[in-house]
CSV table of C-alpha atoms in Angstrom, one decimal:
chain,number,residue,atom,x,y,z
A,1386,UNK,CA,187.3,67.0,-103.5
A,1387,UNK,CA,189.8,64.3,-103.1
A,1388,UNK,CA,192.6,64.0,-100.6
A,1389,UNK,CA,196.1,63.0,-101.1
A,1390,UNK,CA,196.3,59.4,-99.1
A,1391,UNK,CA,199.6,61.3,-98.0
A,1392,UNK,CA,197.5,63.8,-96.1
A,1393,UNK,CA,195.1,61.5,-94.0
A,1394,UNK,CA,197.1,59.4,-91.4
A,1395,UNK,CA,196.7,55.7,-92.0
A,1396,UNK,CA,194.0,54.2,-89.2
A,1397,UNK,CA,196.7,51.6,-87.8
A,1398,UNK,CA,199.0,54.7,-87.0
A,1399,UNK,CA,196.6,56.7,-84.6
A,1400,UNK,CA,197.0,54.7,-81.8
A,1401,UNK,CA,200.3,54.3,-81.7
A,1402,UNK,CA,200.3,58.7,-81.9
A,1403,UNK,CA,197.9,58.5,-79.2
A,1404,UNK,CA,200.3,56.4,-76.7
A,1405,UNK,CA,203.2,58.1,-78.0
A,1406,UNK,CA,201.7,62.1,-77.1
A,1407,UNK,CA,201.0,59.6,-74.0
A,1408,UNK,CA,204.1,58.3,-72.9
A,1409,UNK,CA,205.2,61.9,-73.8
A,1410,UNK,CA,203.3,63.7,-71.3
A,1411,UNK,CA,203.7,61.1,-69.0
A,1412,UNK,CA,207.5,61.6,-69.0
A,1413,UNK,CA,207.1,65.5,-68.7
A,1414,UNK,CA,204.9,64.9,-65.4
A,1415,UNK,CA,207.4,62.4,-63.9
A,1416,UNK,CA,210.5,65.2,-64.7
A,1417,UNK,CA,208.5,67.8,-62.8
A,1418,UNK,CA,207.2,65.7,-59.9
A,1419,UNK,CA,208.5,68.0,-57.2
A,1420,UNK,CA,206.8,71.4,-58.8
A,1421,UNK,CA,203.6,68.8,-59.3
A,1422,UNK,CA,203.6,67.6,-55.6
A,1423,UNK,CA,204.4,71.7,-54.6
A,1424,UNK,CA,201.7,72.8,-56.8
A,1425,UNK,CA,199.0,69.8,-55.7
A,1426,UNK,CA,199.8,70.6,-52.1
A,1427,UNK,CA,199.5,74.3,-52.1
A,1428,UNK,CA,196.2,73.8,-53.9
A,1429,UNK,CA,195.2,71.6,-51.1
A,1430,UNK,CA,196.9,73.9,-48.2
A,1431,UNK,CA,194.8,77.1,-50.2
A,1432,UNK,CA,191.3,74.8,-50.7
A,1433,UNK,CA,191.7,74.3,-46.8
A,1434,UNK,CA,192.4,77.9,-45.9
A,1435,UNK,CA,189.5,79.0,-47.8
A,1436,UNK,CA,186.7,76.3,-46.5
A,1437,UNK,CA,187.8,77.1,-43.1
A,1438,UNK,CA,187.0,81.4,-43.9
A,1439,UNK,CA,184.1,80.0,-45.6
A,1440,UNK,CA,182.5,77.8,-42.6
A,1441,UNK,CA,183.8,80.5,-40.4
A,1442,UNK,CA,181.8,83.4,-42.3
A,1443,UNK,CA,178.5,80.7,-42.6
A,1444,UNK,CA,178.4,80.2,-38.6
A,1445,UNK,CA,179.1,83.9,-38.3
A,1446,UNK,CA,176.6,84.9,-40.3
A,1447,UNK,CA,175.9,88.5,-39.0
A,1448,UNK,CA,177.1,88.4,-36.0
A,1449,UNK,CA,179.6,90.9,-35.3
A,1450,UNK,CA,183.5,89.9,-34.8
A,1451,UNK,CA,186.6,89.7,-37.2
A,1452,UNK,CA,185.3,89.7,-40.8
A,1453,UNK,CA,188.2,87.1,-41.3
A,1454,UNK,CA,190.0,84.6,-38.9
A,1455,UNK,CA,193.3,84.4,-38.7
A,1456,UNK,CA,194.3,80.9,-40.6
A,1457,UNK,CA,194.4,78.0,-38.4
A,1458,UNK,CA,195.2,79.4,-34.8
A,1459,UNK,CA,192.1,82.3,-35.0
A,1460,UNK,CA,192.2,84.4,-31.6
A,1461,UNK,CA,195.2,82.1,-30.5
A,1462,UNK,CA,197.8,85.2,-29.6
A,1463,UNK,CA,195.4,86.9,-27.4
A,1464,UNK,CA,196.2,83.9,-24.9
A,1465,UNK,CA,199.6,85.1,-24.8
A,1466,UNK,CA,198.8,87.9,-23.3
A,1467,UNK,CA,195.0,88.1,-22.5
A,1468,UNK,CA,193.6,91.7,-21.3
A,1469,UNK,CA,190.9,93.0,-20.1
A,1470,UNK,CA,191.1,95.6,-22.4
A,1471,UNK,CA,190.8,93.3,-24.9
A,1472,UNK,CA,187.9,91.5,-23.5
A,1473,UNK,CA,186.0,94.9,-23.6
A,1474,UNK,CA,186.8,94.9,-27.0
A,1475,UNK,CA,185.0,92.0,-27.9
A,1476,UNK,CA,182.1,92.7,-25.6
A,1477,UNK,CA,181.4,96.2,-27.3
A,1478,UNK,CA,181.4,95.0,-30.6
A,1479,UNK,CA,178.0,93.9,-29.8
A,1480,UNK,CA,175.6,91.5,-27.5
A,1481,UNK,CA,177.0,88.4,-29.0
A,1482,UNK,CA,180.3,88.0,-30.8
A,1483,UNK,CA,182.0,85.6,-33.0
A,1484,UNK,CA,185.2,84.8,-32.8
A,1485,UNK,CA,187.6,81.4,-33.7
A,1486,UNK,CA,190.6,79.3,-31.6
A,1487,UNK,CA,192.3,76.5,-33.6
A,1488,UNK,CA,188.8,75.9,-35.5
A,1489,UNK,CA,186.3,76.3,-32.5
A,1490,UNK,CA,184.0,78.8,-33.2
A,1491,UNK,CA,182.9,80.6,-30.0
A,1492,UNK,CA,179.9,83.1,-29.5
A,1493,UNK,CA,180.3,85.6,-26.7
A,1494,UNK,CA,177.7,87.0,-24.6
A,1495,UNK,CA,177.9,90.5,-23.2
A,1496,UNK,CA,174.7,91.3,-21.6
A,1497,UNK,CA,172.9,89.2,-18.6
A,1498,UNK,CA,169.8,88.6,-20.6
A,1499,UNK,CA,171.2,86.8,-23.4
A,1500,UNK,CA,173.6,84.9,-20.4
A,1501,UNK,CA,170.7,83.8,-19.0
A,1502,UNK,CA,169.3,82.8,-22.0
A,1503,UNK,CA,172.0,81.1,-22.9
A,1504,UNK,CA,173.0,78.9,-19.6
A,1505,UNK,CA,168.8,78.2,-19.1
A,1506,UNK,CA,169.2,76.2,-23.1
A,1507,UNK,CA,170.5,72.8,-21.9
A,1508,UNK,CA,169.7,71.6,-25.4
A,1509,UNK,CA,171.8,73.7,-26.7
A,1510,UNK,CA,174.3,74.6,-24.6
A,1511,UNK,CA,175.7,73.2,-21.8
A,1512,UNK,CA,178.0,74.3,-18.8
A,1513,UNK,CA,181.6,74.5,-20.2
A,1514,UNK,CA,182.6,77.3,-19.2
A,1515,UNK,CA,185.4,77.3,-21.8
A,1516,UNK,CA,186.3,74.7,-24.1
A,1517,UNK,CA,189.5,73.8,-22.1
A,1518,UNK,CA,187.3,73.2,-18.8
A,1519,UNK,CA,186.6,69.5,-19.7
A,1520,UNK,CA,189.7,68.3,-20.2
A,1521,UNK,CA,191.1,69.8,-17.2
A,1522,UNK,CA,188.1,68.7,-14.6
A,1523,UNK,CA,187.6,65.4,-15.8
A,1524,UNK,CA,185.6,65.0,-19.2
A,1525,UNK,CA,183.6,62.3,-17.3
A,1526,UNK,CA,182.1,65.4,-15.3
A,1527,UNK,CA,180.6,66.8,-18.6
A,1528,UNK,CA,178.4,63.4,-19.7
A,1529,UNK,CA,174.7,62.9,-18.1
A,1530,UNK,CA,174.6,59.7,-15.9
A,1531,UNK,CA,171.3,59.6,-14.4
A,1532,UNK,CA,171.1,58.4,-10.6
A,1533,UNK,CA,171.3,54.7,-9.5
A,1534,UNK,CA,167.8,54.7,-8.9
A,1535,UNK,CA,167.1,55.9,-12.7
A,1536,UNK,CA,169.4,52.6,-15.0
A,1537,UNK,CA,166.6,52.3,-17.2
A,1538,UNK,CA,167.6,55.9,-18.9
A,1539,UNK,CA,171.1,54.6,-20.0
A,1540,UNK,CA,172.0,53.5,-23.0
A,1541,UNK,CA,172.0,49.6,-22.8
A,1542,UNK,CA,171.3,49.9,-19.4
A,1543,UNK,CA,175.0,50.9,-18.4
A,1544,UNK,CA,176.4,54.3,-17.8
A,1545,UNK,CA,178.4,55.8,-21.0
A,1546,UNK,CA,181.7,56.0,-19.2
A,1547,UNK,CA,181.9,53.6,-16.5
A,1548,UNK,CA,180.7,54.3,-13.4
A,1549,UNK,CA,182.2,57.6,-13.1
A,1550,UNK,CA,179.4,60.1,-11.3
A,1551,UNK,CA,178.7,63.0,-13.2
A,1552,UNK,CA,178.2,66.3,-11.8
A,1553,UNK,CA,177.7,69.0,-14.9
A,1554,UNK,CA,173.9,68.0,-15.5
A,1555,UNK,CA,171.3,69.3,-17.7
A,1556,UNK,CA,167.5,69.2,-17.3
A,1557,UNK,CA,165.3,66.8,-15.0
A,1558,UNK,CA,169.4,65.1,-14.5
A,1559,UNK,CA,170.5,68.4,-13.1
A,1560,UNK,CA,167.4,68.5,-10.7
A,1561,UNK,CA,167.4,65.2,-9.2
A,1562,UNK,CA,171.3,65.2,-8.6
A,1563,UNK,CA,170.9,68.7,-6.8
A,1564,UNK,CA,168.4,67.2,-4.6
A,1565,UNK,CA,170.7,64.6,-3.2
A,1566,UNK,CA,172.8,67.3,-2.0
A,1567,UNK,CA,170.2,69.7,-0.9
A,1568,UNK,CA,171.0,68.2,2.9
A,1569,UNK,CA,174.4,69.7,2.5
A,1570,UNK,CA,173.1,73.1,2.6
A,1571,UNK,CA,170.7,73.3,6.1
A,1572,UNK,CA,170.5,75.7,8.3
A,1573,UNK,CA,172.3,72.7,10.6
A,1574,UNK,CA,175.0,72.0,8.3
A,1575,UNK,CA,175.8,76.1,7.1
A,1576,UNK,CA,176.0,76.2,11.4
A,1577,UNK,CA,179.0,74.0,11.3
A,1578,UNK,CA,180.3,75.2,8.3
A,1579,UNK,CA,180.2,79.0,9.6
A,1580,UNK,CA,182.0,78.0,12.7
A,1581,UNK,CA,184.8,76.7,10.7
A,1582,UNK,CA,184.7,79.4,8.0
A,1583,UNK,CA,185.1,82.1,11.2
A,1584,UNK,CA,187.8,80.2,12.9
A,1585,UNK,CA,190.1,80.1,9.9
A,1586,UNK,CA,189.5,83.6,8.9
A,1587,UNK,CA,190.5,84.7,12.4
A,1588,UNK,CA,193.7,82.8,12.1
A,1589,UNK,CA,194.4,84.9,8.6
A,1590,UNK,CA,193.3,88.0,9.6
A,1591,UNK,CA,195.6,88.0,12.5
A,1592,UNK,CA,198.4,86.6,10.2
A,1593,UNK,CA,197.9,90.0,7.8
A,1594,UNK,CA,198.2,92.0,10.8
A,1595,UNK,CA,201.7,90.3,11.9
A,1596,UNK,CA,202.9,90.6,8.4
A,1597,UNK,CA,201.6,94.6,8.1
A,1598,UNK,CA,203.5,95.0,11.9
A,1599,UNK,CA,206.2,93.3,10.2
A,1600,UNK,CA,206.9,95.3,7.1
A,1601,UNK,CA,206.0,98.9,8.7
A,1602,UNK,CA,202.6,98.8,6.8
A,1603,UNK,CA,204.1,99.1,3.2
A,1604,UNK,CA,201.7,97.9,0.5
A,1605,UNK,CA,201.1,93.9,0.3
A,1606,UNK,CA,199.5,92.1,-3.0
A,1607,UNK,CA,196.3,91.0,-1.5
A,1608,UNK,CA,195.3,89.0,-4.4
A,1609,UNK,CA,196.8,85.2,-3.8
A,1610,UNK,CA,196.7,86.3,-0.2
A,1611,UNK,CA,192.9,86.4,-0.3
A,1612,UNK,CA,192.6,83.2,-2.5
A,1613,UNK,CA,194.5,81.2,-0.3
A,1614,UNK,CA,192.0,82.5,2.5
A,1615,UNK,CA,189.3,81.3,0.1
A,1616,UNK,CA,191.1,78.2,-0.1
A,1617,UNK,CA,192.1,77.2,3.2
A,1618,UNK,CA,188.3,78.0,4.2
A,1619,UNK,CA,186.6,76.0,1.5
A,1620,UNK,CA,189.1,73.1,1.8
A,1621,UNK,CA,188.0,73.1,5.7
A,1622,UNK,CA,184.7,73.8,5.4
A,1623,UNK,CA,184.4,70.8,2.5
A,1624,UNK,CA,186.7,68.4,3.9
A,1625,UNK,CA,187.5,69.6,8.1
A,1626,UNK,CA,190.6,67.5,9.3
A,1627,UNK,CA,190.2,64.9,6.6
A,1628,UNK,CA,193.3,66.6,4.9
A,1629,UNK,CA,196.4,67.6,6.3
A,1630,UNK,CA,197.5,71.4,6.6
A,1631,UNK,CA,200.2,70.6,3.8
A,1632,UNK,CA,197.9,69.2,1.6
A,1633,UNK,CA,195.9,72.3,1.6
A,1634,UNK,CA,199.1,74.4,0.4
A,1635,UNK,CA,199.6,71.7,-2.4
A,1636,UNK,CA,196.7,72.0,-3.7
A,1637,UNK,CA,196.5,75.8,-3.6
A,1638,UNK,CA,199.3,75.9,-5.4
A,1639,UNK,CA,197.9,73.1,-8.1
A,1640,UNK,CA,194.7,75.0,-8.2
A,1641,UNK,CA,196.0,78.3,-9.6
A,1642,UNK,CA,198.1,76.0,-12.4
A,1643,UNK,CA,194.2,75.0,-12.9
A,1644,UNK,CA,192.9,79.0,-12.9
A,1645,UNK,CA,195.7,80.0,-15.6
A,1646,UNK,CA,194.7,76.7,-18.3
A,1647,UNK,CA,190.4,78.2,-18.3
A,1648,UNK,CA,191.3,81.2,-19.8
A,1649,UNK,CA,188.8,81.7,-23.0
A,1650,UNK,CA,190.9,81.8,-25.8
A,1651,UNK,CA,194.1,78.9,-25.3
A,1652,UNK,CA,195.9,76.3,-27.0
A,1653,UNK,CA,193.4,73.1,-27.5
A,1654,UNK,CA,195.5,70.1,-27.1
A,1655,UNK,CA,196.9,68.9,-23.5
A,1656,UNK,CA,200.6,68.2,-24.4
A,1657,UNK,CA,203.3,68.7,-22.5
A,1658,UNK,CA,204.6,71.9,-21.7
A,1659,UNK,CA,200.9,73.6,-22.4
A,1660,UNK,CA,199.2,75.1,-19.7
A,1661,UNK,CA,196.4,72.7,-20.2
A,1662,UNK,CA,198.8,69.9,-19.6
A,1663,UNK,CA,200.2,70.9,-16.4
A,1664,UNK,CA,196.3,72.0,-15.2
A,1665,UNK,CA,195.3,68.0,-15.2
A,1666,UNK,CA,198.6,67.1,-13.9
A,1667,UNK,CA,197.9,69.8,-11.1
A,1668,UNK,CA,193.9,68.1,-11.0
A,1669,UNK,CA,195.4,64.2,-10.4
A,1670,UNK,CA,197.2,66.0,-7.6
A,1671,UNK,CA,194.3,67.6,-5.7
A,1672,UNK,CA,191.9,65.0,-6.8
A,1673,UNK,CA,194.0,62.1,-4.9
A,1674,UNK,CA,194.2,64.0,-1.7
A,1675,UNK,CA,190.3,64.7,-2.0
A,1676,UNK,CA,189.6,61.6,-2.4
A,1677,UNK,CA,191.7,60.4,0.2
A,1678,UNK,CA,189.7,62.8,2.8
A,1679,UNK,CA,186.3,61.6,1.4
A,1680,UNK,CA,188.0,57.7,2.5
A,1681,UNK,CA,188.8,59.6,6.1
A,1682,UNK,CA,185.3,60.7,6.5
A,1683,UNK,CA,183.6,57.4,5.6
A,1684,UNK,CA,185.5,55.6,8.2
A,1685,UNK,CA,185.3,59.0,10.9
A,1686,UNK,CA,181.1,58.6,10.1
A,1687,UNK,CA,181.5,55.1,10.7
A,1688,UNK,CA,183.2,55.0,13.9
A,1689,UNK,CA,180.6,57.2,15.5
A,1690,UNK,CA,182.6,60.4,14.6
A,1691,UNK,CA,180.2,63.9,14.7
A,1692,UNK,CA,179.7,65.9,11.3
A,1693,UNK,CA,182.5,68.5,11.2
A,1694,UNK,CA,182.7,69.5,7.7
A,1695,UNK,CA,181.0,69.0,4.1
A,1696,UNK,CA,181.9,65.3,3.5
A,1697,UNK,CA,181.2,64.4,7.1
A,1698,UNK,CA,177.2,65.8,6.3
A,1699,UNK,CA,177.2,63.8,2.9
A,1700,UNK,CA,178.6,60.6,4.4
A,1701,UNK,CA,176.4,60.4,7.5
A,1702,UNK,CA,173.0,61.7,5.1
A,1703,UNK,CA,174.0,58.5,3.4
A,1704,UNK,CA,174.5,56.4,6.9
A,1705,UNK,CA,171.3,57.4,7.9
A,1706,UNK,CA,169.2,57.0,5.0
A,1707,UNK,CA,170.5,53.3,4.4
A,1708,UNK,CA,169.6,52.5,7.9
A,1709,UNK,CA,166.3,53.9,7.7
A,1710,UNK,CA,165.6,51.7,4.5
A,1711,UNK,CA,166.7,48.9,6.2
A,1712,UNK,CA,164.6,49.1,9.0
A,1713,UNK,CA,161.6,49.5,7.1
A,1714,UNK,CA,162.4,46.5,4.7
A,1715,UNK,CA,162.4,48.9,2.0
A,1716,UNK,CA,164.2,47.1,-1.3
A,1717,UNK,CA,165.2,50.1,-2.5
A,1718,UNK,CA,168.7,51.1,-1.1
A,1719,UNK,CA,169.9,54.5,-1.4
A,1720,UNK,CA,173.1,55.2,-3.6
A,1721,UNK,CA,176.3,54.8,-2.0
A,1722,UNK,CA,179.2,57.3,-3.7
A,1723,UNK,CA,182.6,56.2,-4.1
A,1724,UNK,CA,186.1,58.1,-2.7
A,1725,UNK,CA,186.0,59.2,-6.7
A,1726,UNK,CA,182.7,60.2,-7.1
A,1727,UNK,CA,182.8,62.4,-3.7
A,1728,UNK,CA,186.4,64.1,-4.9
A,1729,UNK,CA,185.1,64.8,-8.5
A,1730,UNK,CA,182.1,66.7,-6.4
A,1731,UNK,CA,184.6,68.6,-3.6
A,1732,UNK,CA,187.0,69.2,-7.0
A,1733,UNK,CA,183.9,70.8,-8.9
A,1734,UNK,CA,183.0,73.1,-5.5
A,1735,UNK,CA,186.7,74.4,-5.4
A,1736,UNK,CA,186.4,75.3,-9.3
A,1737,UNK,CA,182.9,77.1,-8.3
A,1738,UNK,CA,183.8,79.2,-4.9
A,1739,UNK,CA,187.9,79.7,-6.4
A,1740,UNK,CA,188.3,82.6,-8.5
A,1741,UNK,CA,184.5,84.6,-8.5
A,1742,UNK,CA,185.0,84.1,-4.2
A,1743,UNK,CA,187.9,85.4,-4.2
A,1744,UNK,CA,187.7,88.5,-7.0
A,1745,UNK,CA,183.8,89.2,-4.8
A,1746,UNK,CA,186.2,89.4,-2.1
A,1747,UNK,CA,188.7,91.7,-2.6
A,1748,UNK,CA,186.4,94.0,-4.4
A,1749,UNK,CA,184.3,94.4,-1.3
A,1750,UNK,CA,187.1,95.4,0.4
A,1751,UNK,CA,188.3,98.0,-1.9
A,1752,UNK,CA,184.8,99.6,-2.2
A,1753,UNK,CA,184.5,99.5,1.5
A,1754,UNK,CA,188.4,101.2,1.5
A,1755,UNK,CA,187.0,103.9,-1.5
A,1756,UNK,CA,184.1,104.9,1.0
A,1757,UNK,CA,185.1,104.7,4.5
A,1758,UNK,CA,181.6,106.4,6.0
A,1759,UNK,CA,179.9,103.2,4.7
A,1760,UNK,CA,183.0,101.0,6.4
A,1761,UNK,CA,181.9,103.0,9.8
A,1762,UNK,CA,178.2,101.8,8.9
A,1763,UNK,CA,179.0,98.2,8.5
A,1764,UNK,CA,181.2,98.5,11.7
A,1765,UNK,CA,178.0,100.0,13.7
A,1766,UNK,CA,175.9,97.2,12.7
A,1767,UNK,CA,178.5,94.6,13.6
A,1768,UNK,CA,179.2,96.6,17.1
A,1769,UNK,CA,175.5,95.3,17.9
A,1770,UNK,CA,175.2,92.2,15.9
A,1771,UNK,CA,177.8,90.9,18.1
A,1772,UNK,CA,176.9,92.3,21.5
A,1773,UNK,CA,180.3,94.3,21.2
A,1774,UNK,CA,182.0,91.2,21.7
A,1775,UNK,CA,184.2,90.3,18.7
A,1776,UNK,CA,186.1,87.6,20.4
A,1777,UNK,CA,182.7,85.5,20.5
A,1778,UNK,CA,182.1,83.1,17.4
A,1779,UNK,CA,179.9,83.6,14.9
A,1780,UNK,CA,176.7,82.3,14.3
A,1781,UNK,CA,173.4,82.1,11.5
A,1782,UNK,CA,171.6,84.5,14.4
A,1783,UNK,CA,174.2,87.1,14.5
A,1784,UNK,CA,174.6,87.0,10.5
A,1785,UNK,CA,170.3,87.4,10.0
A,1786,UNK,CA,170.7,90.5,12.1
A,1787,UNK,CA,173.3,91.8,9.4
A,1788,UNK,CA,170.9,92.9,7.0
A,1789,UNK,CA,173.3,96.8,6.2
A,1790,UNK,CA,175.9,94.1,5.5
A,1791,UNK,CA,174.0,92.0,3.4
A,1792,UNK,CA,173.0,94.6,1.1
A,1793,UNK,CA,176.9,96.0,1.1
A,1794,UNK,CA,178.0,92.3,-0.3
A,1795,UNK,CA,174.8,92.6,-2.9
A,1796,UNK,CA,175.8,96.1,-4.3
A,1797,UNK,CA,179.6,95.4,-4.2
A,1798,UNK,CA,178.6,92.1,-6.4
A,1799,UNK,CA,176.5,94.4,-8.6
A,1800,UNK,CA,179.1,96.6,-9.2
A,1801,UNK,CA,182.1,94.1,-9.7
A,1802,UNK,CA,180.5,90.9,-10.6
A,1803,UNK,CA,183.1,88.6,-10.1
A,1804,UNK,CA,182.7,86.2,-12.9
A,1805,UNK,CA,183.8,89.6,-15.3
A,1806,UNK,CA,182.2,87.6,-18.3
A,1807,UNK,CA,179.0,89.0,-17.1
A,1808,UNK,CA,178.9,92.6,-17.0
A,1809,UNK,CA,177.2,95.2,-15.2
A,1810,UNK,CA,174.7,97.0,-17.2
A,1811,UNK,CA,175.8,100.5,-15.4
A,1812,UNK,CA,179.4,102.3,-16.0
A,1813,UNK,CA,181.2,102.8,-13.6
A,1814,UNK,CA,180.9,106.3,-12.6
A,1815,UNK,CA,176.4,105.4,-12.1
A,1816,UNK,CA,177.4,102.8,-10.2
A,1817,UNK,CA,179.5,104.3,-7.3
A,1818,UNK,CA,176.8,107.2,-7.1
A,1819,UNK,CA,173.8,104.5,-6.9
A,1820,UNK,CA,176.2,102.5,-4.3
A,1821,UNK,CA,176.8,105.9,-2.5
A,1822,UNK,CA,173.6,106.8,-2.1
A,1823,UNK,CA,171.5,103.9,-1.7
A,1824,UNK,CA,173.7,102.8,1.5
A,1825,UNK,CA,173.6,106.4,2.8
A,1826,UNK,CA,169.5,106.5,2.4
């Protein structure tokens, strides 16, 4: 068959078509550039949302949780108003739980077997307690430097932050820096710390009674009036007369900023206005005057000054040890600790003995109120412990001869653990009959 030459388009003319169709379309996308850009980026915006459900269901896997997370934010809300109610939520939805803040995908634990498993994996986990924690305790606290004597572990032979003591360890680290302080913790050094704990908790006892004289013995909120107890004592028994008596209420006050930024589920980012924010601002606070008392007690120790407190035991451990290396020619110097180093340590005991002290606390004395015949027990057994004589101080013999009390402080911690992310494997109701009857046996 033969074509027209009117029907077949001449071969010069097609490119000049194709540019032309070109220049065409080219026009049409440049008139609708604002629906392009609207369209590209909600392709984006949706391509992001649905990676982020996807990596979310991949690290979930079958654990149980929300099937979905909430776009971007995740568990966020539940910070605005965190309940415990909601926490047992989570924990009955299984052993461990998934669930997401701002992208960080967090596994929750609900039994003490998988806690344990959990806390003794250093290679896979490590001490964070929440994800907020570093920020607000110094991130420097949360990276491994090995001990003076131990340079030939660091990468190119120099610590990774500076010279910045760490004291959230893993491993063999974790081991050799809880033997420098194991000297802390004698029989010698709890004496002196026991006299100062039972001095101060004198002076608060007697200012509860003034205040329950004072108010015709209406009801009083015993919670921040037992954790400044908790943190008088500690601040005392960690640092003596190294810091002033207004220093302690400053940093009382900073501290609980501290308490409210750990909660589990929070906004990430430390900018102004977030509770985060204010918790390091609240940290720079109490971390100047600790270090400020750990200067004290260097030149106290120094001077000839006898160990009164925490810092006092460290500094003059340190004192002596030098001085023995020096009279036996030894080339090997033990480590000296800067005013830093020694607050970052003191800072990380407050964060340990704050909150779980003070919640062990005031559950003891509610289950001691709930069951007054056990009260009249633990009153018997200090009645001789003391010689009837409750003006006398206290001391490490009088407290081994408190074994009835002992085992009311172990059951109340049973019952209530006070770190409440670690659960009792007993309901309630079992628990106060086994606490009833075993202290009644």
């Amino acid at each position: 068959m033969v074509h027209s030459s009117s029907s077949i388009a001449h071969p010069s003319s097609i490119p000049s078509q194709i540019f032309s169709s070109a220049e065409h379309l080219s026009n049409k996308l440049l008139s609708d550039r604002p629906s392009l850009i609207i369209g590209s980026v909600a392709v984006a915006i949706l391509t992001i949302l649905l990676l982020e459900q996807t990596i979310y269901r991949a690290k979930k896997a079958h654990l149980p949780g929300s099937t979905w997370t909430i776009p971007i934010i995740g568990k966020f809300f539940d910070s605005l108003n965190p309940t415990l109610e909601g926490y047992k939520r989570q924990w009955a939805s299984g052993e461990l739980s998934a669930l997401s803040v701002f992208h960080i995908f967090i596994v929750m634990a609900s039994t003490n077997e998988y806690t344990r498993k959990i806390l003794n994996s250093p290679a896979y986990a490590e001490p964070c307690l929440v994800y907020s924690a570093k920020q607000v305790l110094c991130p420097e606290n949360w990276y491994v430097l090995l001990s003076a004597h131990r340079p030939e572990t660091w990468p190119n032979r120099s610590s990774p932050l500076g010279d910045d003591y760490r004291v959230f360890l893993n491993g063999k680290e974790h081991v050799d820096y809880r033997r420098t302080l194991n000297s802390l913790f004698t029989r010698k050094a709890l004496a002196v710390y026991l006299e100062v704990q039972d001095s101060i908790a004198r002076h608060h006892f007697a200012l509860w009674l003034k205040t329950a004289k004072e108010s015709n013995g209406s009801p009083q909120s015993i919670m921040h009036t037992t954790r400044y107890l908790n943190m008088h004592t500690s601040l005392r028994v960690f640092c003596g007369e190294h810091i002033p008596e207004d220093a302690i209420t400053i940093i009382s006050d900073n501290y609980w900023k501290i308490t409210l930024a750990l909660e589990l589920v929070n906004f990430p980012l430390a900018l102004p206005g977030t509770k985060i924010w204010g918790a390091i601002q609240s940290r720079k606070v109490a971390l100047r005057h600790l270090e400020e008392a750990a200067r004290r007690s260097k030149e106290y120790i120094a001077n000839g000054g006898e160990v009164r407190c925490m810092i006092d035991q460290w500094v003059k451990d340190i004192q002596d040890a030098r001085e023995k290396a020096t009279m036996e020619g030894s080339a090997k110097m033990p480590r000296e600790f800067t005013d830093h180093e020694m607050g970052l340590v003191i800072l990380s005991f407050l964060f340990a003995s704050q909150d779980a002290m003070s919640s062990g606390v005031i559950y003891a004395f509610q289950h001691l109120a709930d069951h007054p015949e056990i009260l009249a027990k633990v009153r018997e057994e200090q009645k001789v412990a003391r010689g009837a004589d409750y003006a006398k101080p206290l001391t490490l013999e009088m407290v081994d001869n408190m074994p009835y009390l002992k085992a009311v402080i172990k059951e109340s911690l049973r019952l209530k653990p006070p770190v409440t992310m670690v659960r009792s494997h007993f309901d309630l109701l079992v628990s106060l009959f086994f606490f009833r009857n075993r202290l009644t046996d």
